[in-house]
Amino acid sequence: MGKVKIKKSDIWIDMTPMSDVMVLLLTFFMMTSTFVTPEPVQVNTPQSQSKVKVPDVDVLNILVNPEGKVFMSMDKVPDLEQTVKTILENNGMPALSPAQLKKFKDDPMFGVGLKELHGYLDLPQSQMVKVLQTKGIPTDSIAGGMSEFQQWVKVAKRSAKEPDPSLGNNLESHELKICIKADAKTSYKTVKKLMSELQDMEENRYQLITSYKVQETKEVK
């Protein structure tokens, strides 16, 4: 008896629905993801059992490294541009050149004394990161009774409340929130000094950023 040959038929699977789903998922993750800007100065925050969401918009971040050096960052570039413009004017210092201003806005954080700012921004980009780690915003009081740290905070808060139309940012006024991120090895004395300087300015509302510590549960036998 001869073998019966079974006719083979091609199986066709429509992949269109799967492609649509993949595109939707990709779009979802792109729209909801937050890109974190790398910080030139690394800080390991202390742990706590308090779990509170940290604001991610309209924020003035104050970072303190283990040596007690202070750095800052702002999430909105127009606020940052207006802040540096105003603080230089208030101290009778020349404005930043277009090239210096671009570097200042592109920097993830700022943290040098006002007298050193122009020279710092004239450095090559590769050297700026190394130099920044050795500097820090001065917290000692100067003429007028305010430290440079207090001036930055005051001007930054005002820049957020009163956007400058001349900069063409067309921003509405908003309240700038203060967040302090100190290293676990930063001395309490340093953090207390920052808090005292904020209190002297009647800035009593701010957040201390910590890492969430998960409580360990022991199995009971």
mmCIF file with all atom_site columns, C-alpha atoms in Angstrom:
data_model
loop_
_atom_site.group_PDB
_atom_site.id
_atom_site.type_symbol
_atom_site.label_atom_id
_atom_site.label_alt_id
_atom_site.label_comp_id
_atom_site.label_asym_id
_atom_site.label_entity_id
_atom_site.label_seq_id
_atom_site.pdbx_PDB_ins_code
_atom_site.Cartn_x
_atom_site.Cartn_y
_atom_site.Cartn_z
_atom_site.occupancy
_atom_site.B_iso_or_equiv
_atom_site.pdbx_formal_charge
_atom_site.auth_seq_id
_atom_site.auth_comp_id
_atom_site.auth_asym_id
_atom_site.auth_atom_id
_atom_site.pdbx_PDB_model_num
ATOM 1   C CA . MET A 1 1   ? 0.000  0.000  0.000  1.00 0.00 ? 1   MET A CA 1
ATOM 2   C CA . GLY A 1 2   ? 1.301  3.388  -0.903 1.00 0.00 ? 2   GLY A CA 1
ATOM 3   C CA . LYS A 1 3   ? 1.957  6.056  1.751  1.00 0.00 ? 3   LYS A CA 1
ATOM 4   C CA . VAL A 1 4   ? -0.694 8.669  2.210  1.00 0.00 ? 4   VAL A CA 1
ATOM 5   C CA . LYS A 1 5   ? 0.785  12.107 1.836  1.00 0.00 ? 5   LYS A CA 1
ATOM 6   C CA . ILE A 1 6   ? -0.700 14.751 4.073  1.00 0.00 ? 6   ILE A CA 1
ATOM 7   C CA . LYS A 1 7   ? -0.832 18.109 2.468  1.00 0.00 ? 7   LYS A CA 1
ATOM 8   C CA . LYS A 1 8   ? 1.146  20.651 4.463  1.00 0.00 ? 8   LYS A CA 1
ATOM 9   C CA . SER A 1 9   ? -0.296 24.105 4.917  1.00 0.00 ? 9   SER A CA 1
ATOM 10  C CA . ASP A 1 10  ? 1.547  27.212 6.072  1.00 0.00 ? 10  ASP A CA 1
ATOM 11  C CA . ILE A 1 11  ? 0.445  28.696 9.404  1.00 0.00 ? 11  ILE A CA 1
ATOM 12  C CA . TRP A 1 12  ? 0.151  32.465 9.314  1.00 0.00 ? 12  TRP A CA 1
ATOM 13  C CA . ILE A 1 13  ? -0.019 34.446 12.571 1.00 0.00 ? 13  ILE A CA 1
ATOM 14  C CA . ASP A 1 14  ? -1.103 38.041 12.497 1.00 0.00 ? 14  ASP A CA 1
ATOM 15  C CA . MET A 1 15  ? 1.479  39.959 14.596 1.00 0.00 ? 15  MET A CA 1
ATOM 16  C CA . THR A 1 16  ? -0.208 43.334 14.176 1.00 0.00 ? 16  THR A CA 1
ATOM 17  C CA . PRO A 1 17  ? -1.991 43.290 17.589 1.00 0.00 ? 17  PRO A CA 1
ATOM 18  C CA . MET A 1 18  ? 1.259  42.351 19.366 1.00 0.00 ? 18  MET A CA 1
ATOM 19  C CA . SER A 1 19  ? 3.134  45.155 17.598 1.00 0.00 ? 19  SER A CA 1
ATOM 20  C CA . ASP A 1 20  ? 0.440  47.620 18.644 1.00 0.00 ? 20  ASP A CA 1
ATOM 21  C CA . VAL A 1 21  ? 0.742  46.498 22.255 1.00 0.00 ? 21  VAL A CA 1
ATOM 22  C CA . MET A 1 22  ? 4.545  46.827 22.206 1.00 0.00 ? 22  MET A CA 1
ATOM 23  C CA . VAL A 1 23  ? 4.314  50.363 20.783 1.00 0.00 ? 23  VAL A CA 1
ATOM 24  C CA . LEU A 1 24  ? 1.764  51.330 23.452 1.00 0.00 ? 24  LEU A CA 1
ATOM 25  C CA . LEU A 1 25  ? 3.961  49.921 26.234 1.00 0.00 ? 25  LEU A CA 1
ATOM 26  C CA . LEU A 1 26  ? 7.041  51.690 24.879 1.00 0.00 ? 26  LEU A CA 1
ATOM 27  C CA . THR A 1 27  ? 5.125  54.977 24.667 1.00 0.00 ? 27  THR A CA 1
ATOM 28  C CA . PHE A 1 28  ? 3.818  54.512 28.210 1.00 0.00 ? 28  PHE A CA 1
ATOM 29  C CA . PHE A 1 29  ? 7.291  53.971 29.693 1.00 0.00 ? 29  PHE A CA 1
ATOM 30  C CA . MET A 1 30  ? 8.747  56.901 27.743 1.00 0.00 ? 30  MET A CA 1
ATOM 31  C CA . MET A 1 31  ? 6.011  59.240 28.975 1.00 0.00 ? 31  MET A CA 1
ATOM 32  C CA . THR A 1 32  ? 6.143  58.157 32.611 1.00 0.00 ? 32  THR A CA 1
ATOM 33  C CA . SER A 1 33  ? 9.907  57.721 33.065 1.00 0.00 ? 33  SER A CA 1
ATOM 34  C CA . THR A 1 34  ? 11.935 60.345 34.904 1.00 0.00 ? 34  THR A CA 1
ATOM 35  C CA . PHE A 1 35  ? 15.498 60.852 33.709 1.00 0.00 ? 35  PHE A CA 1
ATOM 36  C CA . VAL A 1 36  ? 17.897 61.365 36.609 1.00 0.00 ? 36  VAL A CA 1
ATOM 37  C CA . THR A 1 37  ? 20.724 63.832 36.068 1.00 0.00 ? 37  THR A CA 1
ATOM 38  C CA . PRO A 1 38  ? 24.020 62.427 37.403 1.00 0.00 ? 38  PRO A CA 1
ATOM 39  C CA . GLU A 1 39  ? 25.364 64.408 40.343 1.00 0.00 ? 39  GLU A CA 1
ATOM 40  C CA . PRO A 1 40  ? 29.072 65.313 40.260 1.00 0.00 ? 40  PRO A CA 1
ATOM 41  C CA . VAL A 1 41  ? 29.133 65.037 44.059 1.00 0.00 ? 41  VAL A CA 1
ATOM 42  C CA . GLN A 1 42  ? 27.918 61.698 45.387 1.00 0.00 ? 42  GLN A CA 1
ATOM 43  C CA . VAL A 1 43  ? 25.981 61.635 48.648 1.00 0.00 ? 43  VAL A CA 1
ATOM 44  C CA . ASN A 1 44  ? 24.819 58.572 50.606 1.00 0.00 ? 44  ASN A CA 1
ATOM 45  C CA . THR A 1 45  ? 21.805 59.711 52.598 1.00 0.00 ? 45  THR A CA 1
ATOM 46  C CA . PRO A 1 46  ? 21.053 58.324 56.074 1.00 0.00 ? 46  PRO A CA 1
ATOM 47  C CA . GLN A 1 47  ? 18.246 55.798 56.449 1.00 0.00 ? 47  GLN A CA 1
ATOM 48  C CA . SER A 1 48  ? 14.897 56.380 58.097 1.00 0.00 ? 48  SER A CA 1
ATOM 49  C CA . GLN A 1 49  ? 11.572 54.577 58.436 1.00 0.00 ? 49  GLN A CA 1
ATOM 50  C CA . SER A 1 50  ? 9.577  57.532 57.144 1.00 0.00 ? 50  SER A CA 1
ATOM 51  C CA . LYS A 1 51  ? 8.213  57.070 53.643 1.00 0.00 ? 51  LYS A CA 1
ATOM 52  C CA . VAL A 1 52  ? 7.159  60.435 52.146 1.00 0.00 ? 52  VAL A CA 1
ATOM 53  C CA . LYS A 1 53  ? 7.237  61.272 48.446 1.00 0.00 ? 53  LYS A CA 1
ATOM 54  C CA . VAL A 1 54  ? 9.874  63.883 47.634 1.00 0.00 ? 54  VAL A CA 1
ATOM 55  C CA . PRO A 1 55  ? 8.700  66.627 45.243 1.00 0.00 ? 55  PRO A CA 1
ATOM 56  C CA . ASP A 1 56  ? 10.323 66.487 41.814 1.00 0.00 ? 56  ASP A CA 1
ATOM 57  C CA . VAL A 1 57  ? 9.228  69.863 40.391 1.00 0.00 ? 57  VAL A CA 1
ATOM 58  C CA . ASP A 1 58  ? 9.745  73.433 41.611 1.00 0.00 ? 58  ASP A CA 1
ATOM 59  C CA . VAL A 1 59  ? 12.558 72.297 43.894 1.00 0.00 ? 59  VAL A CA 1
ATOM 60  C CA . LEU A 1 60  ? 15.710 73.913 45.229 1.00 0.00 ? 60  LEU A CA 1
ATOM 61  C CA . ASN A 1 61  ? 17.960 70.991 46.131 1.00 0.00 ? 61  ASN A CA 1
ATOM 62  C CA . ILE A 1 62  ? 20.628 71.631 48.762 1.00 0.00 ? 62  ILE A CA 1
ATOM 63  C CA . LEU A 1 63  ? 23.280 68.911 48.788 1.00 0.00 ? 63  LEU A CA 1
ATOM 64  C CA . VAL A 1 64  ? 25.871 68.537 51.569 1.00 0.00 ? 64  VAL A CA 1
ATOM 65  C CA . ASN A 1 65  ? 28.804 66.154 51.091 1.00 0.00 ? 65  ASN A CA 1
ATOM 66  C CA . PRO A 1 66  ? 30.619 64.303 53.917 1.00 0.00 ? 66  PRO A CA 1
ATOM 67  C CA . GLU A 1 67  ? 33.143 67.166 54.260 1.00 0.00 ? 67  GLU A CA 1
ATOM 68  C CA . GLY A 1 68  ? 30.310 69.651 54.830 1.00 0.00 ? 68  GLY A CA 1
ATOM 69  C CA . LYS A 1 69  ? 30.606 71.416 51.460 1.00 0.00 ? 69  LYS A CA 1
ATOM 70  C CA . VAL A 1 70  ? 27.299 72.794 50.159 1.00 0.00 ? 70  VAL A CA 1
ATOM 71  C CA . PHE A 1 71  ? 26.007 72.555 46.588 1.00 0.00 ? 71  PHE A CA 1
ATOM 72  C CA . MET A 1 72  ? 22.676 73.437 44.980 1.00 0.00 ? 72  MET A CA 1
ATOM 73  C CA . SER A 1 73  ? 20.539 72.642 41.954 1.00 0.00 ? 73  SER A CA 1
ATOM 74  C CA . MET A 1 74  ? 17.235 73.863 40.520 1.00 0.00 ? 74  MET A CA 1
ATOM 75  C CA . ASP A 1 75  ? 14.961 71.861 38.245 1.00 0.00 ? 75  ASP A CA 1
ATOM 76  C CA . LYS A 1 76  ? 13.716 74.806 36.140 1.00 0.00 ? 76  LYS A CA 1
ATOM 77  C CA . VAL A 1 77  ? 16.328 76.425 33.903 1.00 0.00 ? 77  VAL A CA 1
ATOM 78  C CA . PRO A 1 78  ? 14.568 79.833 33.609 1.00 0.00 ? 78  PRO A CA 1
ATOM 79  C CA . ASP A 1 79  ? 14.505 80.125 37.412 1.00 0.00 ? 79  ASP A CA 1
ATOM 80  C CA . LEU A 1 80  ? 18.191 79.210 37.522 1.00 0.00 ? 80  LEU A CA 1
ATOM 81  C CA . GLU A 1 81  ? 19.070 81.779 34.855 1.00 0.00 ? 81  GLU A CA 1
ATOM 82  C CA . GLN A 1 82  ? 17.177 84.549 36.635 1.00 0.00 ? 82  GLN A CA 1
ATOM 83  C CA . THR A 1 83  ? 18.707 83.578 39.998 1.00 0.00 ? 83  THR A CA 1
ATOM 84  C CA . VAL A 1 84  ? 22.340 83.813 38.878 1.00 0.00 ? 84  VAL A CA 1
ATOM 85  C CA . LYS A 1 85  ? 21.620 87.034 36.979 1.00 0.00 ? 85  LYS A CA 1
ATOM 86  C CA . THR A 1 86  ? 20.081 88.683 40.063 1.00 0.00 ? 86  THR A CA 1
ATOM 87  C CA . ILE A 1 87  ? 22.634 87.500 42.611 1.00 0.00 ? 87  ILE A CA 1
ATOM 88  C CA . LEU A 1 88  ? 25.536 88.795 40.511 1.00 0.00 ? 88  LEU A CA 1
ATOM 89  C CA . GLU A 1 89  ? 23.800 92.169 40.124 1.00 0.00 ? 89  GLU A CA 1
ATOM 90  C CA . ASN A 1 90  ? 23.130 92.356 43.869 1.00 0.00 ? 90  ASN A CA 1
ATOM 91  C CA . ASN A 1 91  ? 26.840 91.858 44.592 1.00 0.00 ? 91  ASN A CA 1
ATOM 92  C CA . GLY A 1 92  ? 28.021 94.350 41.946 1.00 0.00 ? 92  GLY A CA 1
ATOM 93  C CA . MET A 1 93  ? 29.639 91.626 39.836 1.00 0.00 ? 93  MET A CA 1
ATOM 94  C CA . PRO A 1 94  ? 29.698 91.387 36.023 1.00 0.00 ? 94  PRO A CA 1
ATOM 95  C CA . ALA A 1 95  ? 27.095 89.253 34.313 1.00 0.00 ? 95  ALA A CA 1
ATOM 96  C CA . LEU A 1 96  ? 28.018 85.894 32.821 1.00 0.00 ? 96  LEU A CA 1
ATOM 97  C CA . SER A 1 97  ? 28.973 85.790 29.170 1.00 0.00 ? 97  SER A CA 1
ATOM 98  C CA . PRO A 1 98  ? 26.723 83.713 26.862 1.00 0.00 ? 98  PRO A CA 1
ATOM 99  C CA . ALA A 1 99  ? 29.270 80.872 26.913 1.00 0.00 ? 99  ALA A CA 1
ATOM 100 C CA . GLN A 1 100 ? 29.564 80.987 30.720 1.00 0.00 ? 100 GLN A CA 1
ATOM 101 C CA . LEU A 1 101 ? 25.784 81.108 31.129 1.00 0.00 ? 101 LEU A CA 1
ATOM 102 C CA . LYS A 1 102 ? 25.346 78.058 28.904 1.00 0.00 ? 102 LYS A CA 1
ATOM 103 C CA . LYS A 1 103 ? 27.843 76.099 31.015 1.00 0.00 ? 103 LYS A CA 1
ATOM 104 C CA . PHE A 1 104 ? 26.133 77.239 34.202 1.00 0.00 ? 104 PHE A CA 1
ATOM 105 C CA . LYS A 1 105 ? 22.718 76.091 32.973 1.00 0.00 ? 105 LYS A CA 1
ATOM 106 C CA . ASP A 1 106 ? 24.089 72.780 31.656 1.00 0.00 ? 106 ASP A CA 1
ATOM 107 C CA . ASP A 1 107 ? 25.843 71.975 34.946 1.00 0.00 ? 107 ASP A CA 1
ATOM 108 C CA . PRO A 1 108 ? 23.840 69.467 37.062 1.00 0.00 ? 108 PRO A CA 1
ATOM 109 C CA . MET A 1 109 ? 24.575 71.578 40.163 1.00 0.00 ? 109 MET A CA 1
ATOM 110 C CA . PHE A 1 110 ? 26.427 74.701 41.217 1.00 0.00 ? 110 PHE A CA 1
ATOM 111 C CA . GLY A 1 111 ? 28.646 75.206 44.229 1.00 0.00 ? 111 GLY A CA 1
ATOM 112 C CA . VAL A 1 112 ? 31.487 77.719 44.066 1.00 0.00 ? 112 VAL A CA 1
ATOM 113 C CA . GLY A 1 113 ? 31.906 81.115 45.681 1.00 0.00 ? 113 GLY A CA 1
ATOM 114 C CA . LEU A 1 114 ? 30.703 84.129 43.714 1.00 0.00 ? 114 LEU A CA 1
ATOM 115 C CA . LYS A 1 115 ? 34.250 85.492 43.330 1.00 0.00 ? 115 LYS A CA 1
ATOM 116 C CA . GLU A 1 116 ? 35.320 82.202 41.756 1.00 0.00 ? 116 GLU A CA 1
ATOM 117 C CA . LEU A 1 117 ? 32.266 81.679 39.559 1.00 0.00 ? 117 LEU A CA 1
ATOM 118 C CA . HIS A 1 118 ? 33.546 83.333 36.366 1.00 0.00 ? 118 HIS A CA 1
ATOM 119 C CA . GLY A 1 119 ? 36.924 81.597 36.537 1.00 0.00 ? 119 GLY A CA 1
ATOM 120 C CA . TYR A 1 120 ? 35.256 78.258 37.239 1.00 0.00 ? 120 TYR A CA 1
ATOM 121 C CA . LEU A 1 121 ? 32.961 78.590 34.204 1.00 0.00 ? 121 LEU A CA 1
ATOM 122 C CA . ASP A 1 122 ? 35.966 79.425 31.984 1.00 0.00 ? 122 ASP A CA 1
ATOM 123 C CA . LEU A 1 123 ? 37.500 76.005 32.708 1.00 0.00 ? 123 LEU A CA 1
ATOM 124 C CA . PRO A 1 124 ? 37.178 73.116 30.234 1.00 0.00 ? 124 PRO A CA 1
ATOM 125 C CA . GLN A 1 125 ? 34.160 70.918 30.944 1.00 0.00 ? 125 GLN A CA 1
ATOM 126 C CA . SER A 1 126 ? 36.403 67.999 31.924 1.00 0.00 ? 126 SER A CA 1
ATOM 127 C CA . GLN A 1 127 ? 38.068 70.045 34.690 1.00 0.00 ? 127 GLN A CA 1
ATOM 128 C CA . MET A 1 128 ? 34.878 71.600 36.039 1.00 0.00 ? 128 MET A CA 1
ATOM 129 C CA . VAL A 1 129 ? 33.687 68.361 37.663 1.00 0.00 ? 129 VAL A CA 1
ATOM 130 C CA . LYS A 1 130 ? 36.975 67.850 39.541 1.00 0.00 ? 130 LYS A CA 1
ATOM 131 C CA . VAL A 1 131 ? 37.192 71.482 40.667 1.00 0.00 ? 131 VAL A CA 1
ATOM 132 C CA . LEU A 1 132 ? 33.556 71.580 41.818 1.00 0.00 ? 132 LEU A CA 1
ATOM 133 C CA . GLN A 1 133 ? 34.118 68.735 44.273 1.00 0.00 ? 133 GLN A CA 1
ATOM 134 C CA . THR A 1 134 ? 36.747 70.815 46.110 1.00 0.00 ? 134 THR A CA 1
ATOM 135 C CA . LYS A 1 135 ? 34.632 73.985 46.394 1.00 0.00 ? 135 LYS A CA 1
ATOM 136 C CA . GLY A 1 136 ? 31.193 74.568 47.895 1.00 0.00 ? 136 GLY A CA 1
ATOM 137 C CA . ILE A 1 137 ? 28.912 77.550 48.498 1.00 0.00 ? 137 ILE A CA 1
ATOM 138 C CA . PRO A 1 138 ? 30.217 79.617 51.451 1.00 0.00 ? 138 PRO A CA 1
ATOM 139 C CA . THR A 1 139 ? 27.970 79.625 54.509 1.00 0.00 ? 139 THR A CA 1
ATOM 140 C CA . ASP A 1 140 ? 29.911 82.285 56.439 1.00 0.00 ? 140 ASP A CA 1
ATOM 141 C CA . SER A 1 141 ? 28.235 85.679 56.730 1.00 0.00 ? 141 SER A CA 1
ATOM 142 C CA . ILE A 1 142 ? 29.578 88.489 54.561 1.00 0.00 ? 142 ILE A CA 1
ATOM 143 C CA . ALA A 1 143 ? 28.884 92.213 54.297 1.00 0.00 ? 143 ALA A CA 1
ATOM 144 C CA . GLY A 1 144 ? 25.196 92.838 54.848 1.00 0.00 ? 144 GLY A CA 1
ATOM 145 C CA . GLY A 1 145 ? 24.822 90.042 57.380 1.00 0.00 ? 145 GLY A CA 1
ATOM 146 C CA . MET A 1 146 ? 23.888 87.292 54.911 1.00 0.00 ? 146 MET A CA 1
ATOM 147 C CA . SER A 1 147 ? 26.001 84.409 53.730 1.00 0.00 ? 147 SER A CA 1
ATOM 148 C CA . GLU A 1 148 ? 26.243 83.463 50.067 1.00 0.00 ? 148 GLU A CA 1
ATOM 149 C CA . PHE A 1 149 ? 24.186 80.381 50.909 1.00 0.00 ? 149 PHE A CA 1
ATOM 150 C CA . GLN A 1 150 ? 21.379 82.564 52.251 1.00 0.00 ? 150 GLN A CA 1
ATOM 151 C CA . GLN A 1 151 ? 21.595 84.851 49.216 1.00 0.00 ? 151 GLN A CA 1
ATOM 152 C CA . TRP A 1 152 ? 21.181 81.935 46.811 1.00 0.00 ? 152 TRP A CA 1
ATOM 153 C CA . VAL A 1 153 ? 18.143 80.654 48.730 1.00 0.00 ? 153 VAL A CA 1
ATOM 154 C CA . LYS A 1 154 ? 16.529 84.093 48.983 1.00 0.00 ? 154 LYS A CA 1
ATOM 155 C CA . VAL A 1 155 ? 17.046 85.012 45.316 1.00 0.00 ? 155 VAL A CA 1
ATOM 156 C CA . ALA A 1 156 ? 15.999 81.546 44.089 1.00 0.00 ? 156 ALA A CA 1
ATOM 157 C CA . LYS A 1 157 ? 12.732 81.732 46.050 1.00 0.00 ? 157 LYS A CA 1
ATOM 158 C CA . ARG A 1 158 ? 12.025 85.215 44.721 1.00 0.00 ? 158 ARG A CA 1
ATOM 159 C CA . SER A 1 159 ? 12.864 84.236 41.122 1.00 0.00 ? 159 SER A CA 1
ATOM 160 C CA . ALA A 1 160 ? 10.253 81.490 41.299 1.00 0.00 ? 160 ALA A CA 1
ATOM 161 C CA . LYS A 1 161 ? 7.610  83.858 42.657 1.00 0.00 ? 161 LYS A CA 1
ATOM 162 C CA . GLU A 1 162 ? 8.450  86.702 40.269 1.00 0.00 ? 162 GLU A CA 1
ATOM 163 C CA . PRO A 1 163 ? 9.472  85.381 36.810 1.00 0.00 ? 163 PRO A CA 1
ATOM 164 C CA . ASP A 1 164 ? 11.482 87.893 34.811 1.00 0.00 ? 164 ASP A CA 1
ATOM 165 C CA . PRO A 1 165 ? 9.667  88.757 31.524 1.00 0.00 ? 165 PRO A CA 1
ATOM 166 C CA . SER A 1 166 ? 12.928 90.024 30.004 1.00 0.00 ? 166 SER A CA 1
ATOM 167 C CA . LEU A 1 167 ? 14.250 86.450 29.936 1.00 0.00 ? 167 LEU A CA 1
ATOM 168 C CA . GLY A 1 168 ? 11.358 85.378 27.738 1.00 0.00 ? 168 GLY A CA 1
ATOM 169 C CA . ASN A 1 169 ? 10.504 82.362 29.894 1.00 0.00 ? 169 ASN A CA 1
ATOM 170 C CA . ASN A 1 170 ? 6.761  83.171 30.142 1.00 0.00 ? 170 ASN A CA 1
ATOM 171 C CA . LEU A 1 171 ? 6.516  81.221 33.380 1.00 0.00 ? 171 LEU A CA 1
ATOM 172 C CA . GLU A 1 172 ? 3.763  81.615 35.904 1.00 0.00 ? 172 GLU A CA 1
ATOM 173 C CA . SER A 1 173 ? 4.771  82.329 39.480 1.00 0.00 ? 173 SER A CA 1
ATOM 174 C CA . HIS A 1 174 ? 5.198  79.250 41.659 1.00 0.00 ? 174 HIS A CA 1
ATOM 175 C CA . GLU A 1 175 ? 6.384  78.335 45.134 1.00 0.00 ? 175 GLU A CA 1
ATOM 176 C CA . LEU A 1 176 ? 9.881  76.870 45.302 1.00 0.00 ? 176 LEU A CA 1
ATOM 177 C CA . LYS A 1 177 ? 10.254 73.969 47.735 1.00 0.00 ? 177 LYS A CA 1
ATOM 178 C CA . ILE A 1 178 ? 13.529 73.417 49.634 1.00 0.00 ? 178 ILE A CA 1
ATOM 179 C CA . CYS A 1 179 ? 14.996 69.926 50.006 1.00 0.00 ? 179 CYS A CA 1
ATOM 180 C CA . ILE A 1 180 ? 18.189 69.197 51.981 1.00 0.00 ? 180 ILE A CA 1
ATOM 181 C CA . LYS A 1 181 ? 20.147 66.092 51.028 1.00 0.00 ? 181 LYS A CA 1
ATOM 182 C CA . ALA A 1 182 ? 23.061 65.474 53.375 1.00 0.00 ? 182 ALA A CA 1
ATOM 183 C CA . ASP A 1 183 ? 25.450 62.534 53.475 1.00 0.00 ? 183 ASP A CA 1
ATOM 184 C CA . ALA A 1 184 ? 25.136 60.074 56.344 1.00 0.00 ? 184 ALA A CA 1
ATOM 185 C CA . LYS A 1 185 ? 28.710 61.008 57.362 1.00 0.00 ? 185 LYS A CA 1
ATOM 186 C CA . THR A 1 186 ? 28.054 64.756 57.332 1.00 0.00 ? 186 THR A CA 1
ATOM 187 C CA . SER A 1 187 ? 28.469 66.159 60.831 1.00 0.00 ? 187 SER A CA 1
ATOM 188 C CA . TYR A 1 188 ? 25.327 67.194 62.678 1.00 0.00 ? 188 TYR A CA 1
ATOM 189 C CA . LYS A 1 189 ? 26.964 70.567 63.345 1.00 0.00 ? 189 LYS A CA 1
ATOM 190 C CA . THR A 1 190 ? 27.088 71.332 59.616 1.00 0.00 ? 190 THR A CA 1
ATOM 191 C CA . VAL A 1 191 ? 23.457 70.382 58.987 1.00 0.00 ? 191 VAL A CA 1
ATOM 192 C CA . LYS A 1 192 ? 22.370 72.299 62.091 1.00 0.00 ? 192 LYS A CA 1
ATOM 193 C CA . LYS A 1 193 ? 24.144 75.406 60.773 1.00 0.00 ? 193 LYS A CA 1
ATOM 194 C CA . LEU A 1 194 ? 22.271 75.216 57.468 1.00 0.00 ? 194 LEU A CA 1
ATOM 195 C CA . MET A 1 195 ? 18.993 74.794 59.304 1.00 0.00 ? 195 MET A CA 1
ATOM 196 C CA . SER A 1 196 ? 19.838 77.783 61.517 1.00 0.00 ? 196 SER A CA 1
ATOM 197 C CA . GLU A 1 197 ? 20.635 79.942 58.471 1.00 0.00 ? 197 GLU A CA 1
ATOM 198 C CA . LEU A 1 198 ? 17.294 78.982 56.931 1.00 0.00 ? 198 LEU A CA 1
ATOM 199 C CA . GLN A 1 199 ? 15.550 79.768 60.199 1.00 0.00 ? 199 GLN A CA 1
ATOM 200 C CA . ASP A 1 200 ? 17.218 83.204 60.310 1.00 0.00 ? 200 ASP A CA 1
ATOM 201 C CA . MET A 1 201 ? 15.598 83.859 56.928 1.00 0.00 ? 201 MET A CA 1
ATOM 202 C CA . GLU A 1 202 ? 12.244 82.636 58.267 1.00 0.00 ? 202 GLU A CA 1
ATOM 203 C CA . GLU A 1 203 ? 12.446 79.642 55.936 1.00 0.00 ? 203 GLU A CA 1
ATOM 204 C CA . ASN A 1 204 ? 11.034 77.027 58.280 1.00 0.00 ? 204 ASN A CA 1
ATOM 205 C CA . ARG A 1 205 ? 9.493  74.674 55.727 1.00 0.00 ? 205 ARG A CA 1
ATOM 206 C CA . TYR A 1 206 ? 11.906 72.260 54.054 1.00 0.00 ? 206 TYR A CA 1
ATOM 207 C CA . GLN A 1 207 ? 12.409 68.530 53.652 1.00 0.00 ? 207 GLN A CA 1
ATOM 208 C CA . LEU A 1 208 ? 15.338 66.386 54.742 1.00 0.00 ? 208 LEU A CA 1
ATOM 209 C CA . ILE A 1 209 ? 15.936 63.636 52.181 1.00 0.00 ? 209 ILE A CA 1
ATOM 210 C CA . THR A 1 210 ? 16.740 60.176 53.543 1.00 0.00 ? 210 THR A CA 1
ATOM 211 C CA . SER A 1 211 ? 16.802 56.611 52.228 1.00 0.00 ? 211 SER A CA 1
ATOM 212 C CA . TYR A 1 212 ? 13.856 54.436 53.175 1.00 0.00 ? 212 TYR A CA 1
ATOM 213 C CA . LYS A 1 213 ? 14.825 51.685 55.599 1.00 0.00 ? 213 LYS A CA 1
ATOM 214 C CA . VAL A 1 214 ? 12.744 48.548 55.393 1.00 0.00 ? 214 VAL A CA 1
ATOM 215 C CA . GLN A 1 215 ? 12.011 47.058 58.811 1.00 0.00 ? 215 GLN A CA 1
ATOM 216 C CA . GLU A 1 216 ? 13.222 43.493 59.257 1.00 0.00 ? 216 GLU A CA 1
ATOM 217 C CA . THR A 1 217 ? 10.622 41.061 60.581 1.00 0.00 ? 217 THR A CA 1
ATOM 218 C CA . LYS A 1 218 ? 11.782 38.171 62.735 1.00 0.00 ? 218 LYS A CA 1
ATOM 219 C CA . GLU A 1 219 ? 10.094 34.845 62.349 1.00 0.00 ? 219 GLU A CA 1
ATOM 220 C CA . VAL A 1 220 ? 8.503  33.649 65.595 1.00 0.00 ? 220 VAL A CA 1
ATOM 221 C CA . LYS A 1 221 ? 8.836  29.901 66.131 1.00 0.00 ? 221 LYS A CA 1
#
